[in-house]
Amino acid sequence: MDALTGVKACVFDAYGTLFDTASAARRCAALLGDKAEPLAALWREKQLAYTWLRAVQGRHADFWQVTGDALDFALETLAIDLPGPGDRPGLRDRLMELYLTLDPYPEVPEVLRRLRAAGLKTAILSNGTPRMIEALVAGAGLEFDALLSVEQAGVYKPDARVYQLALDAFGLPARAIAFQSSNGWDAYGASAFGMQVVWCNRGRQRPERLPGAPDREVDTLAALPALVGA
């Protein structure tokens, strides 16, 4: 796979790309039983849907609220007991807490180390609030040059104003930034904006029918350093 050229900074989506969004439900498997996996999937599905719908309506709410709203929908839909005098007290609060300390994917620490050793700037560009992103990074012991939240733009991805935050943070043109996301819609959005894009297609999704086209497609981020000359 040919390397990208002219990359000065690597910017990452957080949820699903650096951090496993299913790990919160997985850590509550003793309570959730066979509903852990369906809950993780529906929670994530509604979380993303609510960001897009709020953006279209012009009714922004931060990602912590959206995440909680999506969790409430998923718990009710799957008929999972809510906190109360049952055997699952505080389940919702526990799941929300765990969303602040999601597990990083195994390759992530070494990939970031190699990028930084090669002199490349690194950043997260996420739907998450500053508090959410900071908690994830601190919990995993990772380091970045910048942590960028959509709250600085007041709108969710894939709005162009969000991707512009990365250019402004580093004073670089779009083509000098490699953007990595596991979300197809996000990868295509960043590509349409003008960034060089590596689609970390962990779920082996089919190509999107959207403007833009990722420059490279990989199964995990382990392939990234070679693609950017690190």
Short mmCIF file of C-alpha atoms in Angstrom, two decimals:
data_model
loop_
_atom_site.label_atom_id
_atom_site.label_comp_id
_atom_site.label_asym_id
_atom_site.label_seq_id
_atom_site.Cartn_x
_atom_site.Cartn_y
_atom_site.Cartn_z
CA MET A 1 0.00 0.00 0.00
CA ASP A 2 1.54 3.31 -1.11
CA ALA A 3 2.36 5.88 1.56
CA LEU A 4 0.60 9.21 1.79
CA THR A 5 2.71 12.26 0.97
CA GLY A 6 3.14 15.61 2.70
CA VAL A 7 1.55 14.59 6.01
CA LYS A 8 2.54 16.82 8.93
CA ALA A 9 -0.14 15.87 11.45
CA CYS A 10 -2.33 12.85 12.21
CA VAL A 11 -5.79 13.63 13.54
CA PHE A 12 -8.01 10.91 14.96
CA ASP A 13 -11.68 10.39 15.60
CA ALA A 14 -12.05 9.02 19.13
CA TYR A 15 -15.12 6.79 19.44
CA GLY A 16 -14.76 3.52 17.55
CA THR A 17 -11.39 4.58 16.16
CA LEU A 18 -9.10 4.95 19.17
CA PHE A 19 -11.55 3.71 21.82
CA ASP A 20 -13.90 0.72 21.80
CA THR A 21 -17.43 2.02 22.34
CA ALA A 22 -18.68 -1.47 23.21
CA SER A 23 -16.33 -1.78 26.18
CA ALA A 24 -18.69 0.03 28.58
CA ALA A 25 -21.49 -2.52 28.11
CA ARG A 26 -18.95 -5.35 28.06
CA ARG A 27 -17.76 -4.40 31.56
CA CYS A 28 -21.36 -4.74 32.78
CA ALA A 29 -21.83 -8.15 31.20
CA ALA A 30 -22.55 -9.77 34.58
CA LEU A 31 -25.66 -7.58 34.87
CA LEU A 32 -26.62 -7.37 31.20
CA GLY A 33 -26.10 -11.00 30.24
CA ASP A 34 -26.94 -11.68 26.60
CA LYS A 35 -28.21 -8.11 26.21
CA ALA A 36 -24.72 -6.58 26.55
CA GLU A 37 -23.92 -6.75 22.85
CA PRO A 38 -27.34 -5.59 21.59
CA LEU A 39 -27.26 -2.73 24.09
CA ALA A 40 -23.82 -1.58 22.93
CA ALA A 41 -24.92 -1.65 19.29
CA LEU A 42 -28.25 0.16 19.78
CA TRP A 43 -26.72 2.72 22.15
CA ARG A 44 -24.10 3.63 19.55
CA GLU A 45 -26.62 3.65 16.70
CA LYS A 46 -28.95 6.09 18.47
CA GLN A 47 -26.07 8.20 19.77
CA LEU A 48 -24.91 8.92 16.21
CA ALA A 49 -28.45 9.35 14.89
CA TYR A 50 -29.19 11.96 17.55
CA THR A 51 -26.08 13.98 16.59
CA TRP A 52 -27.15 14.10 12.96
CA LEU A 53 -30.78 14.90 13.75
CA ARG A 54 -29.86 17.67 16.18
CA ALA A 55 -27.47 19.15 13.63
CA VAL A 56 -30.16 19.17 10.94
CA GLN A 57 -32.66 20.74 13.35
CA GLY A 58 -30.14 23.31 14.60
CA ARG A 59 -30.81 22.14 18.16
CA HIS A 60 -27.36 21.31 19.47
CA ALA A 61 -26.91 19.52 22.78
CA ASP A 62 -23.51 18.34 23.93
CA PHE A 63 -22.36 14.76 23.49
CA TRP A 64 -22.78 13.86 27.14
CA GLN A 65 -26.49 14.62 26.94
CA VAL A 66 -26.82 12.89 23.59
CA THR A 67 -25.04 9.82 24.94
CA GLY A 68 -27.38 9.70 27.93
CA ASP A 69 -30.47 10.14 25.76
CA ALA A 70 -29.31 7.34 23.48
CA LEU A 71 -28.65 5.06 26.45
CA ASP A 72 -32.12 5.71 27.85
CA PHE A 73 -33.65 4.80 24.49
CA ALA A 74 -31.60 1.60 24.28
CA LEU A 75 -32.37 0.49 27.85
CA GLU A 76 -36.09 1.03 27.34
CA THR A 77 -36.16 -0.60 23.91
CA LEU A 78 -34.38 -3.71 25.16
CA ALA A 79 -36.51 -3.80 28.34
CA ILE A 80 -33.47 -3.66 30.59
CA ASP A 81 -34.36 -2.80 34.18
CA LEU A 82 -33.67 0.77 35.19
CA PRO A 83 -32.19 1.71 38.59
CA GLY A 84 -34.54 0.93 41.44
CA PRO A 85 -35.36 -1.83 43.87
CA GLY A 86 -34.26 -4.57 41.47
CA ASP A 87 -30.97 -6.39 40.99
CA ARG A 88 -29.47 -3.71 38.74
CA PRO A 89 -29.23 -0.59 40.92
CA GLY A 90 -27.42 2.30 39.31
CA LEU A 91 -26.94 0.51 35.98
CA ARG A 92 -27.49 3.63 33.89
CA ASP A 93 -25.11 5.70 36.01
CA ARG A 94 -22.52 2.95 35.87
CA LEU A 95 -22.70 2.71 32.08
CA MET A 96 -22.36 6.47 31.72
CA GLU A 97 -19.36 6.45 34.06
CA LEU A 98 -17.74 3.72 32.02
CA TYR A 99 -18.16 5.78 28.86
CA LEU A 100 -15.52 8.11 30.30
CA THR A 101 -12.97 5.29 30.50
CA LEU A 102 -13.54 3.25 27.35
CA ASP A 103 -10.82 0.76 26.44
CA PRO A 104 -8.36 1.88 23.77
CA TYR A 105 -7.81 -0.60 20.95
CA PRO A 106 -4.66 -2.69 21.55
CA GLU A 107 -2.51 -1.11 18.83
CA VAL A 108 -3.23 2.50 19.75
CA PRO A 109 -0.43 3.27 22.29
CA GLU A 110 2.33 1.96 20.04
CA VAL A 111 0.94 3.68 16.95
CA LEU A 112 0.87 7.03 18.74
CA ARG A 113 4.37 6.48 20.10
CA ARG A 114 5.74 5.87 16.59
CA LEU A 115 3.99 8.88 15.12
CA ARG A 116 5.28 11.21 17.80
CA ALA A 117 8.80 9.74 17.57
CA ALA A 118 8.75 10.57 13.86
CA GLY A 119 7.95 14.20 14.65
CA LEU A 120 4.34 14.16 13.50
CA LYS A 121 1.76 16.20 15.39
CA THR A 122 -1.20 14.25 16.78
CA ALA A 123 -4.70 15.27 17.80
CA ILE A 124 -8.15 13.97 18.55
CA LEU A 125 -11.08 15.57 16.73
CA SER A 126 -14.23 14.21 18.34
CA ASN A 127 -17.93 14.68 18.90
CA GLY A 128 -17.13 14.25 22.60
CA THR A 129 -17.15 17.15 25.03
CA PRO A 130 -13.77 18.40 26.28
CA ARG A 131 -14.40 16.65 29.61
CA MET A 132 -15.22 13.35 27.90
CA ILE A 133 -12.16 13.46 25.65
CA GLU A 134 -9.83 14.46 28.47
CA ALA A 135 -11.12 11.61 30.64
CA LEU A 136 -10.59 9.04 27.88
CA VAL A 137 -7.05 10.20 27.18
CA ALA A 138 -6.08 10.39 30.86
CA GLY A 139 -7.57 6.98 31.63
CA ALA A 140 -5.62 5.35 28.81
CA GLY A 141 -2.39 7.22 29.56
CA LEU A 142 -2.13 8.63 26.03
CA GLU A 143 -0.58 11.90 24.82
CA PHE A 144 -1.69 14.24 22.04
CA ASP A 145 -0.67 17.71 20.90
CA ALA A 146 -4.31 18.83 20.76
CA LEU A 147 -7.71 17.62 21.94
CA LEU A 148 -10.40 19.12 19.74
CA SER A 149 -14.12 18.93 20.47
CA VAL A 150 -17.05 19.79 18.23
CA GLU A 151 -18.19 22.04 21.08
CA GLN A 152 -15.72 24.59 19.71
CA ALA A 153 -17.82 24.69 16.52
CA GLY A 154 -21.23 24.14 18.11
CA VAL A 155 -22.22 21.49 15.59
CA TYR A 156 -21.51 17.81 14.98
CA LYS A 157 -19.55 16.02 12.29
CA PRO A 158 -19.59 15.88 9.33
CA ASP A 159 -20.12 19.65 9.25
CA ALA A 160 -17.12 21.33 7.58
CA ARG A 161 -16.74 23.68 10.56
CA VAL A 162 -15.66 20.71 12.66
CA TYR A 163 -12.88 19.58 10.31
CA GLN A 164 -11.71 23.20 10.07
CA LEU A 165 -10.82 23.01 13.77
CA ALA A 166 -7.89 20.73 12.94
CA LEU A 167 -6.50 23.13 10.33
CA ASP A 168 -6.79 26.02 12.75
CA ALA A 169 -5.14 24.07 15.58
CA PHE A 170 -2.00 23.30 13.59
CA GLY A 171 -1.96 26.10 11.03
CA LEU A 172 -1.81 23.53 8.24
CA PRO A 173 -3.66 23.09 4.94
CA ALA A 174 -6.10 20.20 4.71
CA ARG A 175 -3.80 18.04 2.55
CA ALA A 176 -1.06 18.17 5.21
CA ILE A 177 -3.35 16.36 7.67
CA ALA A 178 -4.05 12.63 7.72
CA PHE A 179 -7.45 12.05 9.31
CA GLN A 180 -8.29 8.63 10.72
CA SER A 181 -11.79 7.38 11.48
CA SER A 182 -13.49 4.01 11.78
CA ASN A 183 -16.81 5.61 10.86
CA GLY A 184 -17.38 5.55 7.12
CA TRP A 185 -19.53 8.67 7.09
CA ASP A 186 -16.83 10.54 9.03
CA ALA A 187 -14.02 9.33 6.77
CA TYR A 188 -15.95 10.39 3.68
CA GLY A 189 -16.83 13.72 5.29
CA ALA A 190 -13.20 14.53 6.05
CA SER A 191 -12.21 13.48 2.53
CA ALA A 192 -14.84 15.76 0.98
CA PHE A 193 -13.43 18.55 3.16
CA GLY A 194 -10.01 18.01 1.60
CA MET A 195 -7.97 16.04 4.14
CA GLN A 196 -6.02 12.93 3.32
CA VAL A 197 -8.01 10.16 4.94
CA VAL A 198 -7.25 6.69 6.26
CA TRP A 199 -10.47 4.80 6.86
CA CYS A 200 -9.87 2.36 9.73
CA ASN A 201 -12.63 0.03 8.66
CA ARG A 202 -12.74 -2.16 11.74
CA GLY A 203 -16.22 -3.46 10.95
CA ARG A 204 -15.46 -4.15 7.26
CA GLN A 205 -18.32 -1.97 6.16
CA ARG A 206 -19.14 -1.55 2.49
CA PRO A 207 -18.13 1.76 0.81
CA GLU A 208 -20.42 4.70 1.50
CA ARG A 209 -22.43 6.39 -1.25
CA LEU A 210 -21.36 9.87 -0.16
CA PRO A 211 -19.17 12.71 -1.43
CA GLY A 212 -15.47 12.12 -0.88
CA ALA A 213 -13.43 8.92 -0.90
CA PRO A 214 -10.85 7.80 1.68
CA ASP A 215 -7.31 7.69 0.37
CA ARG A 216 -6.49 4.42 2.13
CA GLU A 217 -8.46 1.72 3.91
CA VAL A 218 -7.02 -0.42 6.73
CA ASP A 219 -8.36 -2.99 9.21
CA THR A 220 -6.63 -1.48 12.25
CA LEU A 221 -4.50 1.56 13.00
CA ALA A 222 -1.39 -0.64 13.16
CA ALA A 223 -0.84 0.06 9.45
CA LEU A 224 -0.88 3.86 9.89
CA PRO A 225 2.78 4.60 10.75
CA ALA A 226 3.99 3.03 7.52
CA LEU A 227 1.40 4.99 5.55
CA VAL A 228 2.67 8.33 6.87
CA GLY A 229 6.37 7.52 6.90
CA ALA A 230 6.74 6.96 10.64
#
